[in-house]
XYZ file of C-alpha atoms in Angstrom:
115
model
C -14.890 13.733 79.927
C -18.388 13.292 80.712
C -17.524 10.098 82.377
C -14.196 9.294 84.170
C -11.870 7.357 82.975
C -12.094 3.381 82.247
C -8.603 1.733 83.270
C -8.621 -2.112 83.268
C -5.925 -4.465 83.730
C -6.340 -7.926 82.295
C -4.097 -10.883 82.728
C -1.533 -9.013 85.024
C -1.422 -6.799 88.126
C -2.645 -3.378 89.076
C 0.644 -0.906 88.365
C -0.022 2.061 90.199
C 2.494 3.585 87.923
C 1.083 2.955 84.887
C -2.571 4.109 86.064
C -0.750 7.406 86.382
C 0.877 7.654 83.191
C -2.641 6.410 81.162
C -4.370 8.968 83.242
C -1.797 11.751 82.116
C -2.270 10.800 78.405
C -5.551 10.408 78.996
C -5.688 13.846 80.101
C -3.656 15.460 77.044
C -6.551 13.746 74.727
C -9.127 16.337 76.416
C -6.605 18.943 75.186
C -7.208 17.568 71.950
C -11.237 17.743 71.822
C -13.530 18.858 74.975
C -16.190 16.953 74.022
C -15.223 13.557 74.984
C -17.652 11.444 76.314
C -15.691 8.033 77.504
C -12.682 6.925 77.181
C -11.657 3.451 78.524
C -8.157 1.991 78.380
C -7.289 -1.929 78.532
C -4.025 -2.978 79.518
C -3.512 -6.737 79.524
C -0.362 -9.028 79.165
C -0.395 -10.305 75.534
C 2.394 -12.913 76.003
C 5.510 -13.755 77.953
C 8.382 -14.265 76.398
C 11.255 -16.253 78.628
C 14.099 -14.020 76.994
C 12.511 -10.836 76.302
C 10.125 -10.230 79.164
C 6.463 -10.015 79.433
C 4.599 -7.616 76.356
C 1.234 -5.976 76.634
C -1.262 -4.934 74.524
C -3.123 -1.375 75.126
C -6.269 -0.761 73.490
C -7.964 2.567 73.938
C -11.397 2.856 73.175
C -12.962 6.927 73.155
C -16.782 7.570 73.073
C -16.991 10.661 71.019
C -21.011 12.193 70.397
C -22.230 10.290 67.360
C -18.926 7.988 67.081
C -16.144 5.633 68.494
C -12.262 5.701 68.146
C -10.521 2.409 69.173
C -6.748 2.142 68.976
C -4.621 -0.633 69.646
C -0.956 -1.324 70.190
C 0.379 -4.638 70.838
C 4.059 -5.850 71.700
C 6.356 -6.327 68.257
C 7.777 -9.468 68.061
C 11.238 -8.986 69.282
C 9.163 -7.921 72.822
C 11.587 -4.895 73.005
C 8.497 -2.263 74.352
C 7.991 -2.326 77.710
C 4.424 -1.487 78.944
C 4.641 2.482 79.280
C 5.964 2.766 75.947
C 3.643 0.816 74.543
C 1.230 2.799 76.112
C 2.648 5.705 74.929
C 2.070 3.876 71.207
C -1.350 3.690 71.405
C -2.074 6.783 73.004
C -0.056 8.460 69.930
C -2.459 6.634 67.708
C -5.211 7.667 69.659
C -4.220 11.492 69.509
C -3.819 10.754 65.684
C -7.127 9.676 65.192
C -9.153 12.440 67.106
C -6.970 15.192 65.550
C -8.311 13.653 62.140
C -11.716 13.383 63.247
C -11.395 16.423 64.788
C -10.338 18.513 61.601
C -13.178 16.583 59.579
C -15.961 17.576 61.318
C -14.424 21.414 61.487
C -14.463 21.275 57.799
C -17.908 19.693 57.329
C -19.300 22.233 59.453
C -17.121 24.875 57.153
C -18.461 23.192 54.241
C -22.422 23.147 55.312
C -22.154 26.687 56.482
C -21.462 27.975 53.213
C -23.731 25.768 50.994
């Protein structure tokens, strides 16, 4: 990444253990596509819920050159996620959406090449 990584917490504490697991996905998404530019990851309580626990809500957002991926998971209703699995969520999304932006541009580049 061309910038280091964004992690903010809204509405709730600073886990030091869930820094490290956004920073390890975080991580596997260079895998993915070298060319990152940004990447910046909100984690903030989306409700609490007396018998099922507080819920979050992670939003990724990637800078990419020329474009922007933003993917969001909140808590389902029932509450039953806690916050590194919903991480894990929208992090799968993410990696879902740069894959397919990933393979389109290969194949616009195949495509221009040959016309």
């Amino acid at each position: 990444m061309q910038t280091p990584l964004q992690l903010t917490f809204r509405s709730m504490a600073h886990s030091d253990a869930l820094a490290a697991h956004v920073q390890r996905r975080a991580a596997k998404l260079e895998h993915l596509f070298d060319r990152i530019i940004s990447c910046h990851v909100v984690v903030e309580l989306a409700s609490h819920r007396h018998r099922h626990g507080d819920g979050c809500r992670v939003t990724i957002n990637i800078g990419l050159p020329g474009r922007e991926l933003l993917a969001t998971h909140a808590p389902s209703s029932d509450g039953t996620l806690d916050m590194h699995a919903t991480a894990d969520r929208a992090f799968d999304e993410a990696e879902r959406q740069l894959e397919d932006w990933a393979r389109r541009r290969r194949e616009d580049r195949r495509g221009g090449a040959s016309a």
